[in-house]
Short mmCIF file of C-alpha atoms and ligand atoms in Angstrom, two decimals:
data_model
loop_
_atom_site.label_atom_id
_atom_site.label_comp_id
_atom_site.label_asym_id
_atom_site.label_seq_id
_atom_site.Cartn_x
_atom_site.Cartn_y
_atom_site.Cartn_z
CA UNK A 16 -11.13 -9.16 -37.61
CA UNK A 17 -12.68 -12.60 -37.71
CA UNK A 18 -10.06 -13.92 -40.15
CA UNK A 19 -7.79 -16.88 -39.47
CA UNK A 20 -4.28 -15.60 -38.71
CA UNK A 21 -1.02 -16.66 -40.33
CA UNK A 22 1.08 -19.32 -38.62
CA UNK A 23 4.33 -18.51 -36.83
CA UNK A 24 6.37 -20.93 -34.76
CA UNK A 25 8.64 -18.47 -33.00
CA UNK A 26 6.52 -15.85 -31.32
CA UNK A 27 9.35 -13.66 -30.06
CA UNK A 28 11.34 -13.26 -33.29
CA UNK A 29 8.60 -12.39 -35.68
CA UNK A 30 9.00 -9.28 -37.81
CA UNK A 31 6.67 -6.41 -36.92
CA UNK A 32 3.62 -6.50 -39.21
CA UNK A 33 1.39 -3.79 -40.52
CA UNK A 34 -2.39 -3.92 -40.84
CA UNK A 35 -2.04 -4.41 -44.63
CA UNK A 36 0.16 -7.50 -44.22
CA UNK A 37 -2.53 -9.41 -42.31
CA UNK A 38 -4.08 -11.79 -44.83
CA UNK A 39 -6.65 -14.54 -44.34
CA UNK A 40 -5.02 -18.00 -44.67
CA UNK A 41 -5.20 -19.22 -48.28
CA UNK A 42 -6.83 -22.63 -48.92
CA UNK A 43 -4.29 -25.30 -50.02
CA UNK A 44 -4.15 -26.09 -53.76
CA UNK A 45 -5.39 -29.67 -54.37
CA UNK A 46 -2.15 -30.41 -56.34
CA UNK A 47 0.15 -29.67 -53.40
CA UNK A 48 1.86 -32.67 -51.75
CA UNK A 49 0.47 -33.52 -48.30
CA UNK A 50 2.03 -31.62 -45.40
CA UNK A 51 4.11 -33.69 -42.95
CA UNK A 52 1.96 -34.59 -39.96
CA UNK A 53 2.30 -31.99 -37.20
CA UNK A 54 1.09 -32.26 -33.62
CA UNK A 55 -2.55 -31.13 -33.71
CA UNK A 56 -2.94 -27.41 -33.00
CA UNK A 57 -6.36 -26.44 -31.74
CA UNK A 58 -8.00 -23.37 -33.27
CA UNK A 59 -8.74 -20.75 -30.64
CA UNK A 60 -11.22 -17.98 -31.11
CA UNK A 61 -10.27 -14.95 -29.06
CA UNK A 62 -12.77 -12.23 -28.36
CA UNK A 63 -11.10 -8.86 -27.80
CA UNK A 64 -13.09 -7.22 -25.03
CA UNK A 65 -12.61 -3.58 -25.95
CA UNK A 66 -14.60 -0.79 -27.57
CA UNK A 67 -11.42 1.17 -28.27
CA UNK A 68 -10.47 0.62 -31.94
CA UNK A 69 -6.94 1.95 -31.34
CA UNK A 70 -6.28 -0.76 -28.77
CA UNK A 71 -7.95 -3.46 -30.84
CA UNK A 72 -5.74 -2.85 -33.88
CA UNK A 73 -2.57 -2.80 -31.75
CA UNK A 74 -3.55 -6.09 -30.11
CA UNK A 75 -4.43 -7.82 -33.39
CA UNK A 76 -1.18 -6.66 -34.99
CA UNK A 77 0.99 -7.94 -32.15
CA UNK A 78 -0.70 -11.12 -31.03
CA UNK A 79 -0.58 -13.33 -34.08
CA UNK A 80 -0.53 -16.81 -32.57
CA UNK A 81 -0.66 -20.05 -34.47
CA UNK A 82 -4.19 -21.26 -35.19
CA UNK A 83 -5.91 -18.28 -33.55
CA UNK A 84 -8.62 -16.04 -34.90
CA UNK A 85 -9.80 -12.80 -33.37
CA UNK A 86 -13.31 -11.48 -32.93
CA UNK A 87 -14.45 -7.99 -32.06
CA UNK A 88 -17.31 -7.40 -29.61
CA UNK A 89 -19.67 -6.79 -32.53
CA UNK A 90 -18.52 -10.00 -34.31
CA UNK A 91 -19.57 -11.88 -31.14
CA UNK A 92 -22.78 -9.87 -30.66
CA UNK A 93 -21.56 -8.67 -27.27
CA UNK A 94 -23.37 -5.41 -26.83
CA UNK A 95 -21.86 -3.90 -23.72
CA UNK A 96 -19.08 -4.24 -21.19
CA UNK A 97 -19.75 -3.66 -17.48
CA UNK A 98 -18.74 -0.56 -15.55
CA UNK A 99 -15.04 -0.53 -14.67
CA UNK A 100 -15.32 -0.48 -10.90
CA UNK A 101 -11.86 -1.85 -10.11
CA UNK A 102 -9.13 0.11 -8.37
CA UNK A 103 -6.33 -1.29 -10.51
CA UNK A 104 -5.80 -1.83 -14.24
CA UNK A 105 -5.67 -5.57 -13.65
CA UNK A 106 -9.02 -5.61 -11.82
CA UNK A 107 -10.67 -3.62 -14.61
CA UNK A 108 -9.16 -5.79 -17.32
CA UNK A 109 -10.45 -8.86 -15.46
CA UNK A 110 -13.96 -7.34 -15.20
CA UNK A 111 -14.01 -6.80 -18.98
CA UNK A 112 -12.45 -10.16 -19.91
CA UNK A 113 -14.77 -12.19 -17.67
CA UNK A 114 -17.85 -10.29 -18.84
CA UNK A 115 -16.99 -10.96 -22.49
CA UNK A 116 -16.16 -14.58 -21.73
CA UNK A 117 -19.52 -15.09 -20.02
CA UNK A 118 -21.40 -13.69 -22.98
CA UNK A 119 -19.38 -15.79 -25.45
CA UNK A 120 -18.34 -18.79 -23.31
CA UNK A 121 -17.04 -20.84 -26.25
CA UNK A 122 -14.36 -18.24 -26.99
CA UNK A 123 -11.34 -17.10 -25.06
CA UNK A 124 -11.44 -13.40 -24.16
CA UNK A 125 -8.71 -10.80 -23.91
CA UNK A 126 -9.11 -7.42 -22.25
CA UNK A 127 -6.73 -4.49 -21.88
CA UNK A 128 -7.01 -1.87 -19.20
CA UNK A 129 -4.54 0.92 -19.45
CA UNK A 130 -3.90 4.50 -18.50
CA UNK A 131 -1.52 7.39 -18.14
CA UNK A 132 0.09 8.19 -14.77
CA UNK A 133 1.50 11.69 -14.41
CA UNK A 134 3.87 12.23 -11.46
CA UNK A 135 3.01 15.92 -11.01
CA UNK A 136 -0.66 14.87 -10.66
CA UNK A 137 0.18 12.13 -8.15
CA UNK A 138 -0.57 9.36 -10.64
CA UNK A 139 -3.71 10.90 -12.19
CA UNK A 140 -5.52 10.30 -14.49
CA UNK A 141 -4.51 6.61 -13.95
CA UNK A 142 -7.38 4.11 -14.10
CA UNK A 143 -9.69 7.03 -14.94
CA UNK A 144 -7.71 8.00 -18.07
CA UNK A 145 -10.59 7.32 -20.51
CA UNK A 146 -13.01 9.34 -18.32
CA UNK A 147 -10.59 12.06 -17.14
CA UNK A 148 -12.78 14.95 -18.29
CA UNK A 149 -16.09 13.14 -17.66
CA UNK A 150 -18.08 10.13 -18.90
CA UNK A 151 -18.04 9.85 -22.71
CA UNK A 152 -15.12 12.31 -22.98
CA UNK A 153 -13.22 12.46 -26.28
CA UNK A 154 -9.45 11.99 -26.54
CA UNK A 155 -9.12 15.70 -27.43
CA UNK A 156 -11.08 16.80 -24.31
CA UNK A 157 -8.98 14.56 -22.04
CA UNK A 158 -5.73 15.82 -23.55
CA UNK A 159 -6.81 19.46 -23.24
CA UNK A 160 -7.67 18.95 -19.56
CA UNK A 161 -4.29 17.31 -18.96
CA UNK A 162 -2.35 20.13 -20.61
CA UNK A 163 -4.30 22.70 -18.61
CA UNK A 164 -3.58 20.86 -15.34
CA UNK A 165 0.16 20.85 -16.17
CA UNK A 166 0.40 24.41 -17.48
CA UNK A 167 2.60 25.67 -14.66
CA UNK A 168 4.68 22.49 -14.38
CA UNK A 169 8.26 22.80 -15.73
CA UNK A 170 9.74 20.30 -18.23
CA UNK A 171 11.78 18.27 -15.73
CA UNK A 172 8.69 17.63 -13.57
CA UNK A 173 6.45 16.50 -16.44
CA UNK A 174 7.43 12.82 -16.09
CA UNK A 175 4.73 10.22 -16.75
CA UNK A 176 4.16 6.64 -17.82
CA UNK A 177 1.64 4.59 -19.72
CA UNK A 178 0.68 1.34 -17.96
CA UNK A 179 -1.18 -1.60 -19.50
CA UNK A 180 -2.58 -4.75 -17.88
CA UNK A 181 -3.87 -7.56 -20.05
CA UNK A 182 -6.13 -10.33 -18.78
CA UNK A 183 -6.60 -13.34 -21.04
CA UNK A 184 -9.28 -15.89 -20.09
CA UNK A 185 -9.35 -19.13 -22.07
CA UNK A 186 -12.40 -21.19 -23.03
CA UNK A 187 -12.41 -22.94 -19.64
CA UNK A 188 -11.95 -19.73 -17.67
CA UNK A 189 -8.22 -20.10 -16.93
CA UNK A 190 -6.53 -16.77 -16.66
CA UNK A 191 -3.18 -15.38 -17.78
CA UNK A 192 -2.18 -11.85 -16.76
CA UNK A 193 0.55 -9.65 -18.28
CA UNK A 194 1.66 -6.06 -17.72
CA UNK A 195 3.79 -3.47 -19.52
CA UNK A 196 5.02 0.07 -18.70
CA UNK A 197 6.30 2.84 -21.00
CA UNK A 198 8.11 5.81 -19.38
CA UNK A 199 8.08 9.33 -20.82
CA UNK A 200 7.18 13.00 -20.35
CA UNK A 201 4.16 15.18 -21.19
CA UNK A 202 4.73 17.68 -24.03
CA UNK A 203 3.50 21.31 -23.95
CA UNK A 204 1.20 20.85 -26.93
CA UNK A 205 -0.26 17.98 -29.00
CA UNK A 206 1.63 16.81 -32.12
CA UNK A 207 1.01 13.97 -34.59
CA UNK A 208 -2.05 12.06 -35.70
CA UNK A 209 -1.07 8.40 -35.20
CA UNK A 210 -2.18 6.21 -32.27
CA UNK A 211 -5.01 7.39 -30.01
CA UNK A 212 -5.76 8.80 -26.56
CA UNK A 213 -2.91 10.79 -25.02
CA UNK A 214 -0.37 9.78 -27.70
CA UNK A 215 -0.09 13.33 -29.17
CA UNK A 216 1.22 14.71 -25.84
CA UNK A 217 3.40 11.77 -24.72
CA UNK A 218 7.17 11.95 -25.34
CA UNK A 219 8.48 8.39 -24.86
CA UNK A 220 11.91 8.13 -23.17
CA UNK A 221 12.94 5.09 -25.23
CA UNK A 222 12.77 7.09 -28.51
CA UNK A 223 14.27 10.33 -27.29
CA UNK A 224 14.22 12.37 -30.53
CA UNK A 225 11.50 14.88 -29.67
CA UNK A 226 8.69 12.97 -31.42
CA UNK A 227 5.47 12.29 -29.57
CA UNK A 228 3.96 8.81 -29.49
CA UNK A 229 1.46 9.99 -32.16
CA UNK A 230 4.38 10.78 -34.51
CA UNK A 231 5.81 7.25 -34.39
CA UNK A 232 5.00 4.52 -36.90
CA UNK A 233 2.76 1.69 -35.65
CA UNK A 234 5.81 -0.61 -35.49
CA UNK A 235 7.86 1.94 -33.49
CA UNK A 236 5.02 2.45 -31.02
CA UNK A 237 4.53 -1.30 -30.67
CA UNK A 238 8.25 -1.81 -29.93
CA UNK A 239 8.34 0.56 -26.94
CA UNK A 240 4.75 0.93 -25.79
CA UNK A 241 3.20 -0.40 -22.59
CA UNK A 242 0.76 -2.46 -24.68
CA UNK A 243 3.49 -3.85 -26.95
CA UNK A 244 5.47 -4.94 -23.88
CA UNK A 245 2.43 -6.45 -22.17
CA UNK A 246 1.48 -8.30 -25.36
CA UNK A 247 5.00 -9.74 -25.73
CA UNK A 248 4.91 -10.90 -22.09
CA UNK A 249 1.49 -12.46 -22.72
CA UNK A 250 2.71 -14.20 -25.88
CA UNK A 251 5.64 -15.70 -24.00
CA UNK A 252 3.30 -16.98 -21.26
CA UNK A 253 0.88 -18.40 -23.83
CA UNK A 254 3.72 -20.00 -25.77
CA UNK A 255 5.08 -21.74 -22.68
CA UNK A 256 1.62 -23.26 -22.12
CA UNK A 257 1.59 -24.53 -25.66
CA UNK A 258 5.02 -26.17 -25.81
CA UNK A 259 4.77 -29.35 -27.89
CA UNK A 260 6.44 -32.70 -27.32
CA UNK A 261 8.51 -32.09 -30.46
CA UNK A 262 10.00 -28.94 -28.96
CA UNK A 263 10.68 -30.69 -25.69
CA UNK A 264 12.34 -33.60 -27.44
CA UNK A 265 14.48 -31.22 -29.55
CA UNK A 266 15.62 -29.41 -26.44
CA UNK A 267 16.39 -32.73 -24.72
CA UNK A 268 14.45 -31.56 -21.64
CA UNK A 269 13.73 -33.87 -18.72
CA UNK A 270 9.99 -34.65 -18.57
CA UNK A 271 7.89 -31.97 -16.93
CA UNK A 272 6.72 -32.97 -13.46
CA UNK A 273 3.03 -32.29 -13.06
CA UNK A 274 1.65 -32.25 -9.50
CA UNK A 275 -2.11 -32.72 -9.01
CA UNK A 276 -4.00 -31.37 -6.02
CA UNK A 277 -7.60 -32.15 -5.20
CA UNK A 278 -9.35 -29.21 -3.51
CA UNK A 279 -12.15 -30.13 -1.07
CA UNK A 280 -10.74 -31.91 1.99
CA UNK A 281 -7.20 -31.79 0.57
CA UNK A 282 -6.15 -28.17 0.00
CA UNK A 283 -9.21 -26.90 1.83
CA UNK A 284 -10.39 -27.70 5.32
CA UNK A 285 -13.99 -28.59 4.39
CA UNK A 286 -16.14 -29.15 1.33
CA UNK A 287 -16.64 -26.02 -0.76
CA UNK A 288 -20.13 -26.65 -2.26
CA UNK A 289 -21.57 -27.62 1.14
CA UNK A 290 -20.00 -24.61 2.87
CA UNK A 291 -21.18 -22.36 0.07
CA UNK A 292 -24.77 -23.49 0.52
CA UNK A 293 -24.62 -22.68 4.25
CA UNK A 294 -23.26 -19.27 3.40
CA UNK A 295 -25.90 -18.64 0.73
CA UNK A 296 -28.67 -19.61 3.13
CA UNK A 297 -27.32 -17.20 5.75
CA UNK A 298 -27.25 -14.50 3.06
CA UNK A 299 -30.84 -15.46 2.07
CA UNK A 300 -29.75 -16.18 -1.47
CA UNK A 301 -31.11 -19.71 -1.55
CA UNK A 302 -34.21 -21.09 0.18
CA UNK A 303 -34.14 -23.36 3.27
CA UNK A 304 -35.71 -26.26 1.37
CA UNK A 305 -32.81 -26.35 -1.08
CA UNK A 306 -30.38 -25.93 1.78
CA UNK A 307 -31.83 -28.90 3.64
CA UNK A 308 -31.41 -31.09 0.56
CA UNK A 309 -27.81 -30.02 0.09
CA UNK A 310 -26.90 -30.42 3.75
CA UNK A 311 -28.39 -33.91 3.74
CA UNK A 312 -26.30 -34.57 0.63
CA UNK A 313 -23.24 -33.36 2.58
CA UNK A 314 -23.95 -35.75 5.45
CA UNK A 315 -24.21 -38.69 3.04
CA UNK A 316 -20.96 -37.63 1.38
CA UNK A 317 -19.12 -37.54 4.71
CA UNK A 318 -20.60 -40.89 5.73
CA UNK A 319 -19.48 -42.28 2.36
CA UNK A 320 -23.04 -43.28 1.48
CA UNK A 321 -23.79 -43.26 -2.26
CA UNK A 322 -24.19 -39.66 -3.46
CA UNK A 323 -24.90 -38.11 -6.82
CA UNK A 324 -22.55 -35.19 -7.34
CA UNK A 325 -24.85 -33.73 -9.98
CA UNK A 326 -27.64 -33.29 -7.45
CA UNK A 327 -25.75 -30.77 -5.36
CA UNK A 328 -24.70 -28.86 -8.46
CA UNK A 329 -28.26 -28.73 -9.69
CA UNK A 330 -29.60 -27.53 -6.30
CA UNK A 331 -27.04 -24.73 -6.11
CA UNK A 332 -27.14 -23.55 -9.69
CA UNK A 333 -30.92 -23.70 -10.01
CA UNK A 334 -31.00 -21.26 -7.08
CA UNK A 335 -28.73 -19.01 -9.13
CA UNK A 336 -30.91 -19.18 -12.20
CA UNK A 337 -32.68 -15.89 -11.45
CA UNK A 338 -29.38 -13.97 -11.25
CA UNK A 339 -27.31 -13.10 -14.31
CA UNK A 340 -24.27 -15.42 -14.33
CA UNK A 341 -21.98 -12.44 -13.70
CA UNK A 342 -23.79 -11.68 -10.43
CA UNK A 343 -23.82 -15.34 -9.43
CA UNK A 344 -20.05 -15.46 -10.00
CA UNK A 345 -19.57 -12.35 -7.84
CA UNK A 346 -21.63 -14.01 -5.08
CA UNK A 347 -19.38 -17.08 -5.25
CA UNK A 348 -16.21 -14.98 -5.20
CA UNK A 349 -17.47 -13.05 -2.15
CA UNK A 350 -18.16 -16.37 -0.44
CA UNK A 351 -14.63 -17.52 -1.29
CA UNK A 352 -13.14 -14.37 0.23
CA UNK A 353 -15.40 -14.46 3.31
CA UNK A 354 -15.04 -18.13 4.06
CA UNK A 355 -12.93 -20.46 1.94
CA UNK A 356 -9.80 -18.34 1.65
CA UNK A 357 -8.98 -18.72 5.36
CA UNK A 358 -9.63 -22.47 5.15
CA UNK A 359 -6.70 -23.09 2.80
CA UNK A 360 -4.50 -25.46 4.79
CA UNK A 361 -1.09 -23.99 5.70
CA UNK A 362 0.61 -27.37 5.20
CA UNK A 363 -0.91 -27.62 1.73
CA UNK A 364 0.34 -24.13 0.85
CA UNK A 365 3.81 -25.00 2.13
CA UNK A 366 3.82 -28.21 0.03
CA UNK A 367 2.77 -26.29 -3.08
CA UNK A 368 5.57 -23.78 -2.51
CA UNK A 369 8.11 -26.61 -2.19
CA UNK A 370 6.95 -28.11 -5.49
CA UNK A 371 7.07 -24.70 -7.14
CA UNK A 372 10.62 -24.14 -5.87
CA UNK A 373 11.57 -27.47 -7.47
CA UNK A 374 10.17 -26.25 -10.83
CA UNK A 375 7.11 -28.54 -10.82
CA UNK A 376 3.86 -27.63 -12.59
CA UNK A 377 0.93 -27.32 -10.18
CA UNK A 378 -2.56 -28.28 -11.36
CA UNK A 379 -5.70 -28.12 -9.21
CA UNK A 380 -8.16 -30.88 -10.13
CA UNK A 381 -11.51 -30.37 -8.47
CA UNK A 382 -15.18 -31.13 -9.05
CA UNK A 383 -16.00 -27.75 -7.44
CA UNK A 384 -17.12 -24.75 -9.51
CA UNK A 385 -15.11 -22.46 -11.75
CA UNK A 386 -15.34 -19.17 -9.79
CA UNK A 387 -14.22 -20.89 -6.56
CA UNK A 388 -11.44 -23.00 -8.09
CA UNK A 389 -10.21 -20.01 -10.10
CA UNK A 390 -9.83 -17.95 -6.89
CA UNK A 391 -7.90 -20.74 -5.14
CA UNK A 392 -5.74 -21.19 -8.22
CA UNK A 393 -4.91 -17.48 -8.23
CA UNK A 394 -4.11 -17.48 -4.49
CA UNK A 395 -1.76 -20.46 -4.67
CA UNK A 396 -0.26 -19.43 -8.05
CA UNK A 397 -1.23 -22.75 -9.64
CA UNK A 398 -0.25 -23.21 -13.27
CA UNK A 399 -3.65 -24.59 -14.24
CA UNK A 400 -6.93 -25.79 -12.86
CA UNK A 401 -9.50 -28.33 -13.99
CA UNK A 402 -12.99 -28.01 -12.53
CA UNK A 403 -16.71 -28.33 -13.16
CA UNK A 404 -17.95 -25.81 -15.66
CA UNK A 405 -21.62 -24.98 -15.46
CA UNK A 406 -23.55 -24.16 -18.61
CA UNK A 407 -24.50 -20.55 -19.25
CA UNK A 408 -27.21 -19.64 -21.72
CA UNK A 409 -28.14 -16.06 -22.58
CA UNK A 410 -26.08 -14.85 -19.62
CA UNK A 411 -27.78 -17.14 -17.03
CA UNK A 412 -26.73 -20.44 -15.45
CA UNK A 413 -28.99 -23.27 -16.59
CA UNK A 414 -28.10 -25.72 -13.77
CA UNK A 415 -26.60 -28.19 -16.29
CA UNK A 416 -22.92 -29.05 -16.54
CA UNK A 417 -20.93 -28.03 -19.61
CA UNK A 418 -19.02 -31.12 -20.78
CA UNK A 419 -17.98 -33.79 -18.28
CA UNK A 420 -17.29 -32.84 -14.64
CA UNK A 421 -13.87 -33.89 -13.31
CA UNK A 422 -14.83 -36.38 -10.63
CA UNK A 423 -13.58 -39.90 -9.87
CA UNK A 424 -11.66 -41.39 -12.81
CA UNK A 425 -12.41 -38.27 -14.89
CA UNK A 426 -9.88 -36.32 -12.82
CA UNK A 427 -7.04 -38.36 -14.27
CA UNK A 428 -8.59 -38.44 -17.77
CA UNK A 429 -8.88 -34.65 -17.93
CA UNK A 430 -5.49 -34.01 -16.34
CA UNK A 431 -3.85 -36.39 -18.86
CA UNK A 432 -5.62 -34.72 -21.80
CA UNK A 433 -4.45 -31.29 -20.64
CA UNK A 434 -0.85 -32.35 -19.97
CA UNK A 435 -0.59 -34.28 -23.28
CA UNK A 436 -1.78 -31.21 -25.13
CA UNK A 437 0.53 -28.79 -23.32
CA UNK A 438 3.72 -30.80 -22.84
CA UNK A 439 3.28 -33.64 -25.36
CA UNK A 440 2.51 -37.29 -24.81
CA UNK A 441 5.41 -38.96 -22.99
CA UNK A 442 7.04 -35.60 -22.20
CA UNK A 443 5.56 -35.25 -18.71
CA UNK A 444 5.10 -37.38 -15.61
CA UNK A 445 2.58 -37.25 -12.79
CA UNK A 446 5.17 -36.46 -10.14
CA UNK A 447 2.76 -36.44 -7.19
CA UNK A 448 -0.97 -36.42 -6.56
CA UNK A 449 -2.74 -35.33 -3.37
CA UNK A 450 -6.31 -36.37 -2.50
CA UNK A 451 -8.50 -37.17 0.50
CA UNK A 452 -11.51 -39.13 -0.73
CA UNK A 453 -11.96 -42.66 -2.02
CA UNK A 454 -13.02 -41.15 -5.35
CA UNK A 455 -9.46 -39.72 -5.67
CA UNK A 456 -7.89 -43.19 -5.87
CA UNK A 457 -7.71 -43.25 -9.72
CA UNK A 458 -5.88 -39.89 -9.67
CA UNK A 459 -3.41 -40.96 -6.97
CA UNK A 460 -2.69 -44.48 -8.27
CA UNK A 461 -0.48 -43.59 -11.29
CA UNK A 462 1.45 -40.83 -9.47
CA UNK A 463 5.12 -41.38 -8.65
CA UNK A 464 4.31 -40.03 -5.19
CA UNK A 465 0.66 -40.61 -4.20
CA UNK A 466 -0.29 -38.79 -1.01
CA UNK A 467 -3.47 -39.43 0.98
CA UNK A 468 -4.30 -36.22 2.87
CA UNK A 469 -6.51 -36.75 5.94
CA UNK A 470 -8.03 -39.65 4.01
CA UNK A 471 -11.47 -41.14 4.59
CA UNK A 472 -11.38 -44.75 5.80
CA UNK A 473 -11.63 -46.24 2.29
CA UNK A 474 -8.75 -44.23 0.89
CA UNK A 475 -6.74 -44.81 4.07
CA UNK A 476 -7.18 -48.58 3.64
CA UNK A 477 -6.00 -48.38 0.02
CA UNK A 478 -3.08 -46.13 0.98
CA UNK A 479 -1.92 -48.51 3.73
CA UNK A 480 -2.25 -51.54 1.47
CA UNK A 481 -0.28 -49.89 -1.36
CA UNK A 482 2.28 -48.15 0.83
CA UNK A 483 1.21 -44.58 -0.10
CA UNK A 484 2.18 -41.69 2.10
CA UNK A 485 -0.55 -40.59 4.53
CA UNK A 486 -0.39 -37.04 5.96
CA UNK A 487 -2.40 -35.03 8.45
CA UNK A 488 -2.89 -31.44 7.25
CA UNK A 489 -5.87 -30.60 9.47
CA UNK A 490 -5.91 -27.23 11.21
CA UNK A 491 -8.37 -24.95 12.96
CA UNK A 492 -9.30 -22.03 10.71
CA UNK A 493 -10.04 -18.86 12.70
P1 ITT B 584 -12.13 -0.32 -23.42
O1 ITT B 584 -12.38 -0.22 -21.93
O2 ITT B 584 -13.37 -0.57 -24.19
O3 ITT B 584 -11.03 -1.27 -23.75
P2 ITT B 584 -11.17 2.41 -23.08
O4 ITT B 584 -10.56 3.43 -24.00
O5 ITT B 584 -12.32 2.86 -22.22
O6 ITT B 584 -11.59 1.11 -23.94
P3 ITT B 584 -9.54 2.02 -20.73
O7 ITT B 584 -10.67 2.10 -19.78
O8 ITT B 584 -8.48 1.01 -20.52
O9 ITT B 584 -10.03 1.82 -22.22
O10 ITT B 584 -8.87 3.46 -20.79
C1 ITT B 584 -7.64 3.59 -21.36
C2 ITT B 584 -7.41 5.05 -21.65
O11 ITT B 584 -6.02 5.34 -21.39
C3 ITT B 584 -7.60 5.31 -23.13
O12 ITT B 584 -8.93 5.71 -23.44
C4 ITT B 584 -6.59 6.41 -23.38
O13 ITT B 584 -7.11 7.64 -22.98
C5 ITT B 584 -5.46 6.04 -22.44
N1 ITT B 584 -4.51 5.17 -23.16
C6 ITT B 584 -4.30 3.82 -22.94
N2 ITT B 584 -3.40 3.36 -23.81
C7 ITT B 584 -3.02 4.37 -24.57
C8 ITT B 584 -2.13 4.50 -25.66
O14 ITT B 584 -1.47 3.47 -26.16
N3 ITT B 584 -1.98 5.72 -26.19
C9 ITT B 584 -2.65 6.76 -25.72
N4 ITT B 584 -3.53 6.73 -24.74
C10 ITT B 584 -3.73 5.55 -24.15
#
């Protein structure tokens, strides 16, 4: 762990590797001729959010991506993961990945949640697999309980499957999810000492020679296992995000069409930070004095009087400074579900679906905050989002912004940087851009199809002068 991984261009066709074959990259000899210039590949540090050493080694062996290095929880000084309160593997994996990401915000995080589902036990132990025979249970105790529960169950009814969900969260909080399933049956007694967990009693259907999962080599398990499948799906998704211009040019692809959507007043009926403050006041999370300042800010924004975006951020996030960032994020997600989710404009959703059907890449570009924009992005199945990231120190929001917030001309700057990195300079076009506010003009101007959505008077004037499309997406949320 912690070592730079070897480079591989073709993620899908790599040979299976063993733990011994993983070597730190060797420094170049000074006498070697210079390498031809390659498109820059960023180095990513990925924190594996798991205390299960069996999982960690399987993940590190399978996920050897170019320019990546892996850290364990102890490498990153992350002492504990939160309770797994989700009802699905994906929810639990997200809880672990986000918690690790918050404690080490400069790294990406990857979490696995997995389990064994036995048909004769109506899907048990499922998400409770690690705790089947109680908190802190050992693999041997869990396996013994399982065999006892199935004692009277005949061979043909001992069908089961391992399921794995992976949640990967990158440095900016963007999420990629992947899943894998491995079908099999439960043996009568444990055999083999490879793998971990329920492997000694699991007879995988894909290698039907009587061996349990614990009797397979690491490479055999990786080929058929739920985790191996989920990791391959994740690698493919990661690879498609990292396609370079060289690859696109080689394939002779048409340029990728990127479609940019602003959030507040465009996708959403309303302004998310202002609505959130109202909600937080009603829930007594922030004081009335702060609320008054933010609401006054909102009035000035609507009246197009000069406003300082950073003021509203500071008001909101200073109120959060006495909660751990994880709790503050949960508060924001609850607000999204209670309020913002039903304010997503149906016409916006329909437009996104049309672009998706045409194979376009959807990117949300919003000055609103990560937990809110991430939820919208998930709901509309956007390919990416760019938003304001607030600084976290020692697990608490400081009220300062991390980096530069995407507002005004920065929306286009950050979208261009992202698309150049992912598709290659010159290999993508801004197919369409949707915005509502005069500050969205720099984002809309270079788009092949600029669309002013319920624009304010300034943007409407520009749109009329330049012949941009103007649409009315307003609706009454209930
Ligand atoms: P982390 O949460 O720290 O990652 P954990 O072991 O608690 O580790 P889970 O909550 O995801 O992880 O529980 C998964 C349990 O499912 C695991 O402890 C095993 O009992 C079982 N399991 C998952 N994958 C398995 C595999 O490949 N082979 C055998 N058992 C597995």
